[in-house]
Every structure is written in C-alpha cells, then in structure tokens.
Coordinates of C-alpha atoms in Angstrom, one line a residue:
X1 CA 0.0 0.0 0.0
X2 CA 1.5 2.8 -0.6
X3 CA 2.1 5.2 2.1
X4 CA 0.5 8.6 2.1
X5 CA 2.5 12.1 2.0
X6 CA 5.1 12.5 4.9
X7 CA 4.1 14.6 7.5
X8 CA 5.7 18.2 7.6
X9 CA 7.5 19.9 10.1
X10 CA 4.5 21.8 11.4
X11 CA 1.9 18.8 11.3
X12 CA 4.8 16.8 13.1
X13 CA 4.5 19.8 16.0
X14 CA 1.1 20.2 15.9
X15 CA 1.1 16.1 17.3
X16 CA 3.5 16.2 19.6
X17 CA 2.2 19.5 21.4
X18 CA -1.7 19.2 20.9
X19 CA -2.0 22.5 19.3
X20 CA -3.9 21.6 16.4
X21 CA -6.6 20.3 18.3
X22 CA -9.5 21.4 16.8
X23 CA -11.3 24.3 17.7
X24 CA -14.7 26.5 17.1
X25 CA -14.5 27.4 13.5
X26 CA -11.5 25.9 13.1
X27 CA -10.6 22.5 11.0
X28 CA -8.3 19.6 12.2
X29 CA -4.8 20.1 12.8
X30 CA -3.1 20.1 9.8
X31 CA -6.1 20.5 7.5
X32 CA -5.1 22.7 4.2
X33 CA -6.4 26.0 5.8
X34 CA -4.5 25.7 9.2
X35 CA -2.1 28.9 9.2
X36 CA 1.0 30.0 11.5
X37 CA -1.2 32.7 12.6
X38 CA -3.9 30.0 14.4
X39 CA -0.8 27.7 15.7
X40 CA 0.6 30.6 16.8
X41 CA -3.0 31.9 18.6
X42 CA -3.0 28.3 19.8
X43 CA 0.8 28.5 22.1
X44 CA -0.7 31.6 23.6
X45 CA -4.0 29.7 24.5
X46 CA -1.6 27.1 25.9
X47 CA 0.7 29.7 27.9
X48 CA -1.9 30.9 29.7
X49 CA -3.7 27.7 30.6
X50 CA -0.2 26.5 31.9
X51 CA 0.0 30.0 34.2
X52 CA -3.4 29.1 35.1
X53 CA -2.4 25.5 36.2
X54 CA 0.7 26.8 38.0
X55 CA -1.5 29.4 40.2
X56 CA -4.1 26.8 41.0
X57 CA -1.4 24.2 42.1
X58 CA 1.3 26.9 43.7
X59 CA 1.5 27.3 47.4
X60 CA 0.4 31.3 47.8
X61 CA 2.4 33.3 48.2
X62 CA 2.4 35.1 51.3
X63 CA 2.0 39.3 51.8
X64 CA 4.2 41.0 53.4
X65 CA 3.5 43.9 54.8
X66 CA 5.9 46.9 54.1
X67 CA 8.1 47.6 57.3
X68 CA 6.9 51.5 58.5
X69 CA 10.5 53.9 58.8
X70 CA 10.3 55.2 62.4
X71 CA 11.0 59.0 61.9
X72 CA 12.7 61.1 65.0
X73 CA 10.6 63.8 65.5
X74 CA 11.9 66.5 67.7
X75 CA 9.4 66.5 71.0
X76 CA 9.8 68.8 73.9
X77 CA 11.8 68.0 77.1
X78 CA 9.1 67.3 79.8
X79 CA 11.4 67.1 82.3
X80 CA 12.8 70.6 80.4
X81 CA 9.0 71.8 80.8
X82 CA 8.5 71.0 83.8
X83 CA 11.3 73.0 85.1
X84 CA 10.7 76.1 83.1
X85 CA 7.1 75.7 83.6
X86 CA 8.0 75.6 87.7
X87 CA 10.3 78.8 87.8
X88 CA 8.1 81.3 85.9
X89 CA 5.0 79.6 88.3
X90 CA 7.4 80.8 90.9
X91 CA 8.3 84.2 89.9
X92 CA 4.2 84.9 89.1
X93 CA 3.1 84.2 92.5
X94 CA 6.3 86.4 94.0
X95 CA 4.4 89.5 94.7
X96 CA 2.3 87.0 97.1
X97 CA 5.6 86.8 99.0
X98 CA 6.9 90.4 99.6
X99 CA 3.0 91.6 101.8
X100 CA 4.5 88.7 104.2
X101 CA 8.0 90.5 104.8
X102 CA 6.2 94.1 106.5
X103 CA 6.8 96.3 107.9
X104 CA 10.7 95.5 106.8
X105 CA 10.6 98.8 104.0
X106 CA 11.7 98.0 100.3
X107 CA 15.9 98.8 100.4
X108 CA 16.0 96.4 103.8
X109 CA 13.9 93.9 101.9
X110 CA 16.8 93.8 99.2
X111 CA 19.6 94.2 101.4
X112 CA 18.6 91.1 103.0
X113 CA 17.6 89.4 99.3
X114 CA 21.1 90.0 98.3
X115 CA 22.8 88.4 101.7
X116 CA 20.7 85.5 101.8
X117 CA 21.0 84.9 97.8
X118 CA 24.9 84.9 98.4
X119 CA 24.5 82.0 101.2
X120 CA 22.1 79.6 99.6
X121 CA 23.8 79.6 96.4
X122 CA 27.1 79.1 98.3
X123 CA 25.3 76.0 99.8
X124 CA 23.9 75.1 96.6
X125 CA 27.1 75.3 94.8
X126 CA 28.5 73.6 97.5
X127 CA 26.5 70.7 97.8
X128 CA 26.5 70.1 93.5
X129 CA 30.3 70.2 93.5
X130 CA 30.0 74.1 91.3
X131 CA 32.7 76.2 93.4
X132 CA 34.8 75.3 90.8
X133 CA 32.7 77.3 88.6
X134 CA 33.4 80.6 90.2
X135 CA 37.2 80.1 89.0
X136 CA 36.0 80.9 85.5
X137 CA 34.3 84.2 87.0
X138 CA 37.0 85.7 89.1
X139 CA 39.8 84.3 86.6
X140 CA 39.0 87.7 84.4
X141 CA 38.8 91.1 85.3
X142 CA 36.8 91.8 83.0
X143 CA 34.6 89.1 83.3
X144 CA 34.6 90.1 87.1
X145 CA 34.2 93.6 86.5
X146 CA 30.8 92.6 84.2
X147 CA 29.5 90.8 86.9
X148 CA 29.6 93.0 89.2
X149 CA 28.2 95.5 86.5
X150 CA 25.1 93.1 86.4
X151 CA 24.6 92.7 89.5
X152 CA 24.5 96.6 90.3
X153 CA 21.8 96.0 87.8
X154 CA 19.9 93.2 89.3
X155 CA 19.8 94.5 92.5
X156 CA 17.9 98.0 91.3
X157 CA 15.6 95.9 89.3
X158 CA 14.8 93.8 92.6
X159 CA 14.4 97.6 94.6
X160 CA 11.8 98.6 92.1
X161 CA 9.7 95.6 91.8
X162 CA 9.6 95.5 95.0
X163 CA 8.6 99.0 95.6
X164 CA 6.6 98.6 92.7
X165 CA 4.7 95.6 94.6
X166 CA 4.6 97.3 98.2
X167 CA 3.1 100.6 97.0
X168 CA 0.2 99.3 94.7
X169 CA 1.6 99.2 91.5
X170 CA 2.2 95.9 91.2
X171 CA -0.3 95.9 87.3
X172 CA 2.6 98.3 86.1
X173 CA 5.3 95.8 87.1
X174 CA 3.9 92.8 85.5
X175 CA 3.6 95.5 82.3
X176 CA 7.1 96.1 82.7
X177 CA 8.2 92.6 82.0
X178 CA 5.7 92.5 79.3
X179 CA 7.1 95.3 77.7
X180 CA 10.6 94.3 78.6
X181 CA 11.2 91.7 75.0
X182 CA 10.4 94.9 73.1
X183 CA 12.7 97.2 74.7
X184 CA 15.8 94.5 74.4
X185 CA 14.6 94.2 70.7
X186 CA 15.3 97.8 70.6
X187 CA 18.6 98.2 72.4
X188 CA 20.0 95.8 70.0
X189 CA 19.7 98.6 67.4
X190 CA 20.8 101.1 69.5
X191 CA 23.9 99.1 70.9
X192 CA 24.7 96.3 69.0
X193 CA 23.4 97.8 65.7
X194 CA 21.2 95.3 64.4
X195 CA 19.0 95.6 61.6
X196 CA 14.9 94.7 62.4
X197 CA 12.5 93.3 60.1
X198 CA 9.5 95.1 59.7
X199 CA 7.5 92.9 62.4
X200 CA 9.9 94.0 64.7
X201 CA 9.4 97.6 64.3
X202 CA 6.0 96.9 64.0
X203 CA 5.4 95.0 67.6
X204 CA 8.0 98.2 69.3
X205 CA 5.7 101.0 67.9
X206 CA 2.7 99.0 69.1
X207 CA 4.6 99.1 72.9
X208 CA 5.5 102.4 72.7
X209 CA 1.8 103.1 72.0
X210 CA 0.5 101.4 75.1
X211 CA 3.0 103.4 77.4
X212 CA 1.9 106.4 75.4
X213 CA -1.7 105.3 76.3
X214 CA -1.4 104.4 79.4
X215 CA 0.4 107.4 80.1
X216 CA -2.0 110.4 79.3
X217 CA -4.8 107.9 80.2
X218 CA -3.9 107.8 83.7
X219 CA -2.2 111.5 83.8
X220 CA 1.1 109.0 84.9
X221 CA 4.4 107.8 83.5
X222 CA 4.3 104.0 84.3
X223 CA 7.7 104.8 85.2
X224 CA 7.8 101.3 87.5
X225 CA 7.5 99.6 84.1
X226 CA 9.6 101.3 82.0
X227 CA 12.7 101.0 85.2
X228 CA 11.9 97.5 85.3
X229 CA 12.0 97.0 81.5
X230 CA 14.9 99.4 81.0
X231 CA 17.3 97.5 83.4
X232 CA 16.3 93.8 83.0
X233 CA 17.2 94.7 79.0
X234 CA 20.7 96.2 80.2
X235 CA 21.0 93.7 82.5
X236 CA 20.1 90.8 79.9
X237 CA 22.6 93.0 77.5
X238 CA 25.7 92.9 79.9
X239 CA 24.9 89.0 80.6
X240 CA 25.5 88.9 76.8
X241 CA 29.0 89.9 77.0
X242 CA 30.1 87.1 79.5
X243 CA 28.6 84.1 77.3
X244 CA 27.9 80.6 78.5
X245 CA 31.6 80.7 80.6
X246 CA 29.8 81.2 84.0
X247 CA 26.9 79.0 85.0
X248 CA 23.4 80.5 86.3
X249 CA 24.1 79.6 90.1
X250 CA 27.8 80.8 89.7
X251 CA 26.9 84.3 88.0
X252 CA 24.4 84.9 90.6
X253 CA 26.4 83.8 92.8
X254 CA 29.1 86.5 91.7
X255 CA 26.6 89.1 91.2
X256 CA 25.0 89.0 94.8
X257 CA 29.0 89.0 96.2
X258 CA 30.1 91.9 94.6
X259 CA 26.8 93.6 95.9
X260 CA 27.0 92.2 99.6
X261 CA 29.5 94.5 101.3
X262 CA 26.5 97.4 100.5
X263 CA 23.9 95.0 101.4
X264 CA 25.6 94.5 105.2
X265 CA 26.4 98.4 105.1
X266 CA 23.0 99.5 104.9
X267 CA 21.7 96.8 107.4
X268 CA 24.7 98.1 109.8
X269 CA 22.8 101.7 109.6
X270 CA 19.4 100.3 110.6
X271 CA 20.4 98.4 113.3
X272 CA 22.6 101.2 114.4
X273 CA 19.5 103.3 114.5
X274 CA 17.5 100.2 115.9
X275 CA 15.3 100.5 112.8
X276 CA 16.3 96.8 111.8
X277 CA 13.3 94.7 111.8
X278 CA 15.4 91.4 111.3
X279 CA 15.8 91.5 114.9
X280 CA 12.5 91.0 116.0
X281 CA 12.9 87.1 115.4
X282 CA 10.5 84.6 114.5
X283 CA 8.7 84.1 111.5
X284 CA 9.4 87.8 110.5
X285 CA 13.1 86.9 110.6
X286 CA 12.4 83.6 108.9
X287 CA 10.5 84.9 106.2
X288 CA 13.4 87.4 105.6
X289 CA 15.8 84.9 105.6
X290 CA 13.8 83.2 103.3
X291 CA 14.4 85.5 100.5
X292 CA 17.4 83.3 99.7
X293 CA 15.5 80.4 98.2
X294 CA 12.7 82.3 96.9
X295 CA 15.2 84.1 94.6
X296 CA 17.8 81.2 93.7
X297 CA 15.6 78.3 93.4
X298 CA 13.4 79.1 90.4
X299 CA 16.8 81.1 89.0
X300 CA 18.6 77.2 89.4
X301 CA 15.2 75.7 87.6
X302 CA 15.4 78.3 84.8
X303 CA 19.2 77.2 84.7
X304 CA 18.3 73.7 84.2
X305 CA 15.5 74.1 81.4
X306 CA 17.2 76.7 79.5
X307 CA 19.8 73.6 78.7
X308 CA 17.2 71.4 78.2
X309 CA 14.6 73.2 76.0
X310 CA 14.9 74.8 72.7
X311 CA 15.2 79.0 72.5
X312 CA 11.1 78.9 71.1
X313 CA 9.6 76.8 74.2
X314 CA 11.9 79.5 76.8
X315 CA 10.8 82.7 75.5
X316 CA 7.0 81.5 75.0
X317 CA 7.1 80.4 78.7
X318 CA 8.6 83.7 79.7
X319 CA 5.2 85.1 79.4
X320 CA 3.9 83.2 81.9
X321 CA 5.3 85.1 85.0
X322 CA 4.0 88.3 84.2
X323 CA 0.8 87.1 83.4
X324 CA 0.5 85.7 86.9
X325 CA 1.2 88.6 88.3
X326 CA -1.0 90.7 86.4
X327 CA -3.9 88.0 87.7
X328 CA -2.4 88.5 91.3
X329 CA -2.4 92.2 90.8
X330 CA -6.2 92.2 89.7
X331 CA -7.5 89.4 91.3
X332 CA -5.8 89.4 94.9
X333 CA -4.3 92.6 95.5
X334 CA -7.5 94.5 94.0
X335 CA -6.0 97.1 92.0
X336 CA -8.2 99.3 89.4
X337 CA -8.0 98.5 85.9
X338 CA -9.9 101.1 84.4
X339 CA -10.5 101.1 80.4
X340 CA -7.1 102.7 79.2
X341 CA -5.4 100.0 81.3
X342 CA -6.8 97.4 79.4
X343 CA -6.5 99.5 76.4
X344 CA -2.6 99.7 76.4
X345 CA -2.4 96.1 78.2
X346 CA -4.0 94.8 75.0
X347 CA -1.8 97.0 72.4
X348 CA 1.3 95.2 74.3
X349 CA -0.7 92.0 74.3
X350 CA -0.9 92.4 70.3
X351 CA 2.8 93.7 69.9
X352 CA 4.2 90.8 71.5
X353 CA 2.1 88.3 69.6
X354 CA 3.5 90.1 66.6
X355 CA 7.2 89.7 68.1
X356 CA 6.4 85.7 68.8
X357 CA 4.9 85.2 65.3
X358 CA 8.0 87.1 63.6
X359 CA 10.5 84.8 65.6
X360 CA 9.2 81.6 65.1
X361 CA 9.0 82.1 61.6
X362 CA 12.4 83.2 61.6
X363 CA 13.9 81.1 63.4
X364 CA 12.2 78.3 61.5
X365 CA 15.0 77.1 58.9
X366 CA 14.3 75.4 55.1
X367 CA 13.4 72.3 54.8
X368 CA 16.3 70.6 52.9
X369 CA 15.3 68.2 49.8
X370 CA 15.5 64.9 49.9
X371 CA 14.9 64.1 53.7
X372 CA 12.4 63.0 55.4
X373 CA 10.8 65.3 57.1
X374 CA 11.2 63.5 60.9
X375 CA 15.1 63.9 60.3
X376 CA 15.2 67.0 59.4
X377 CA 12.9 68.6 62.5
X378 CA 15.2 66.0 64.8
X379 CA 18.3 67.7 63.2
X380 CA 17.0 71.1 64.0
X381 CA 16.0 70.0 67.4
X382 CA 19.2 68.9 67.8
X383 CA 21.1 72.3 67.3
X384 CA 18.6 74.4 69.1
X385 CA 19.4 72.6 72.4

C-alpha cells in the first residue's frame, strides 16, 4: 500500500504538542487551511492555561507587609517643661511673698535678698560640687568687673519691683516685663546695631503706644515699668557679653558678692539706728531669711530648662510670669484697671504676639530636599538645644 504524503514539520509539532486540536470554527490540525497565525493563537492559548495550572497548584504566596521607617521627630523636654514651667509659676506668684515681709521697707527687703542669695547659692554650689565654677568668674577682670556690673543691675531691678509691689503698682510691674522683649529688641539697634524686620518695628511701635496710652490715660508715667523693662534689658545686654563661661548659680552667685559688702552696710545703719526689723525674730526673721530660696531656686530651675529646652519653648514660657502677676495684681491685690489700662495692656498683648509670630518664623529654617521630614525637625531640634 502505498504510504501517504510525509508529514511536515508543522503537522509533526502540531502532534507532539496538541495545538492543532480542533477548535470553534477551526478545521483539524493540519487540515489545508491551518495557518502559522492559528498555531501561533494556539501557544498563547496554551501559555496561559499553563499560568493558570501553575496558580491553582502553587502554594500562595504570602504578603508582606511593608516595614513603617520610624522618623525622630523633635518632642519637647518634659522634664525641660517641667522646670521652666515651675520657675516662671514661681516668679508669678512672687508678689504674694513680699505683703509677708512688712513692715521691713523695700531697700532692707533687698539688702537682705542680696545676703541670703549669696549664702544659699554658696550652699547650693557647694552641695552640687559648682565652686569650681566661680574660677571661671574671678579668673578675668573683665569678666569680674561685668559681673559686678550686672549685679548693680539686678539689684535696682529687685528695689523697684519691690517698691513697685509694696506701694500698689504691682499691674505696672507685670507690664514692665511684658514690655521688657520689646525694649531689648530695641537696644539691639541702639547698641549692637542690628538691623529689624519690619514685624519688629511693627510689635515696638505698638509698645510704645500702650505706654503712650497708658500714660496720658492715667495723667502718669508707668515709670515702675519702663525702670523695670529698662534694666532687666541692660541687665540681659551685659549677661550677653560674658557668654555661657559662668553657669546661672555661679553668676548669681558672683553678682550677689560683689553687691554684699553694701547690702551688710545699709543693714549696719538700721540696726545702728535700731530700725532693723530682722531683729525681731521669728517668722518675720524667717521669712526674711527666706528671700534666699525664693530668689535662687526658680533662677537654678530656669538654669536647668534653659539647657534642656529649645530657645522657642523658653521665650513663649517667659510670658507666663507676668501674666500671673498681672492676675495677682487684679484678682488678689484688688488694683483698678480702668478702660485705658486694658487699652494699652492689650496694644502690648498684640505687639508681643506680633514679636512671637516674627521669631518663630524666623527662626524656622528650610526644609532641605530629599529628607524625610522627621530627620530633618530631629536635626533642627538637635542644634537648638
């Protein structure tokens, strides 16, 4: 018999793989009218039926979840907070304190604030291991002679507040160290030449409006604000030229010596004249002695946040003492805050929101590309403490 044509490549292919099998509108495999396109159609048909096999036979695969990157952002101190938070709590209620010291008058007050500073934060240095700080203080004459410069200054700030506190004005010396942010923001021109951005100016004219206010309002110079603002700027301004070389404790420290041998003078002449009141003993003497820690503790708490907290938190949170005085003055101590009062209190109120505003924004840096933005706040964290 003879044998019938030999199968071609393609019809040889087509039975060993299937492909030609037939289909819907299709012929047999290898029929006449069976193209390369429909075997080609027909491995494609194949390739995904073998995918299909694969995915019902495969174990599946399992999902992992993509791994979160934990980014540092910068959070404040509490332990920072807390502190700060503690000494301007401290210095708000102060005025409570000085009612308590009477009839001792206002200089004896502050001769014996100045004595009993100098012996607690001899104690205090004493007990933290810090006398060796005061080398770095008396090393320099200059440094010395600043000190002693700043402590003049302390000392007539203390005289007026306390004045300030004892005779009823106690609203104009919580407005005094409102005001006080604005008049170091303007002895930096004066002095140190800076240039100011336009907030700037803008938050001192509103300051110099309120004491303008203030001042024909109530037919009075607020001069207990303006001495204490005045002299805690200059006093803040001559700090500035020692630096960080002398610790809090150790510049107060310092400061209150250099002021002592007047301090013991003046109390000489009272008791000379038997005018001293420290004599009488008791709590009176107590409470006069006591001076010393209600001065240098929340000064060593201020000490302790300032290194722990960024520049921003401290001077929001220096608002905080004069606000509690200025709720003291109305609410305790009873004294009148007729409409221009609250007319110049709230032109400072607005200037120093104004002066906040303008510092945080420029004190905010870019953002630098390609960062994340956790590592970039935890970098800036990182060089404002």
């Amino acid at each position: 018999m003879p044998a019938g044509p030999a199968p071609t490549t393609a019809t040889r292919r087509s039975l060993v793989t299937g492909a030609g099998e037939p289909s819907a509108g299709r012929g047999r495999a290898g029929a006449p009218g069976f193209s390369a396109q429909c075997r080609c159609g027909g491995a494609q048909h194949d390739g995904r039926a073998g995918r299909r096999r694969r995915s019902l036979t495969a174990p599946p695969r399992r999902y992992r979840r993509p791994v979160p990157v934990e980014r540092h952002r910068p959070g404040v101190d509490r332990v920072g907070l807390g502190l700060g938070v503690g000494a301007y709590l401290l210095w708000g209620v102060l005025p409570l304190y000085f009612p308590l010291l009477e009839p001792a008058g206002a200089v004896e007050i502050i001769a014996h604030r100045v004595v009993w500073s100098l012996l607690f934060c001899l104690l205090a240095l004493a007990a933290t291991r810090g006398l060796g700080s005061l080398r770095a203080a008396v090393a320099s004459r200059r440094t010395l002679a600043t000190l002693a410069a700043a402590g003049a200054l302390v000392a007539t700030n203390w005289l007026v507040y306390v004045y300030g506190v004892l005779s009823g004005h106690t609203v104009d010396a919580a407005l005094g160290y409102y005001i006080n942010p604005l008049v170091t923001v303007a002895l930096a021109v004066v002095v140190l030449g800076e240039r100011l951005r336009r907030a700037q100016w803008l938050a001192i004219a509103l300051g110099a409006a309120a004491v303008v206010v203030i001042t024909v309002g109530m037919r009075r110079l607020p001069w207990v604000a303006v001495a204490l603002a005045v002299t805690f700027a200059v006093y803040g301004l001559v700090k500035n030229r020692v630096g960080r070389t002398v610790g809090a404790a150790g510049s107060l420290t310092v400061e209150t010596a250099a002021m002592t041998p007047f301090a013991l003078a003046y109390l000489a002449v009272l008791a000379a004249d038997d005018r001293l009141t420290f004599v009488r003993g008791g709590w009176h003497a107590a409470a006069l002695a006591g001076l010393g820690i209600v001065t240098a503790v929340p000064l060593l708490l201020f000490g302790g946040a300032a290194r722990r907290l960024p520049l921003s938190v401290v001077g929001m949170l220096q608002y905080l003492a004069p606000t509690l005085q200025f709720v003291v003055a109305v609410a305790v101590f009873r004294e009148p805050m007729p409409g221009v009062r609250w007319a110049g209190f709230a032109l400072v109120w607005a200037a120093l929101v104004v002066l906040t505003v303008d510092g945080l924004r420029a004190g905010r840096p870019p953002r630098p590309r390609g960062r994340p933005v956790g590592e970039a706040d935890a970098a800036q964290a990182t060089v404002n403490q």
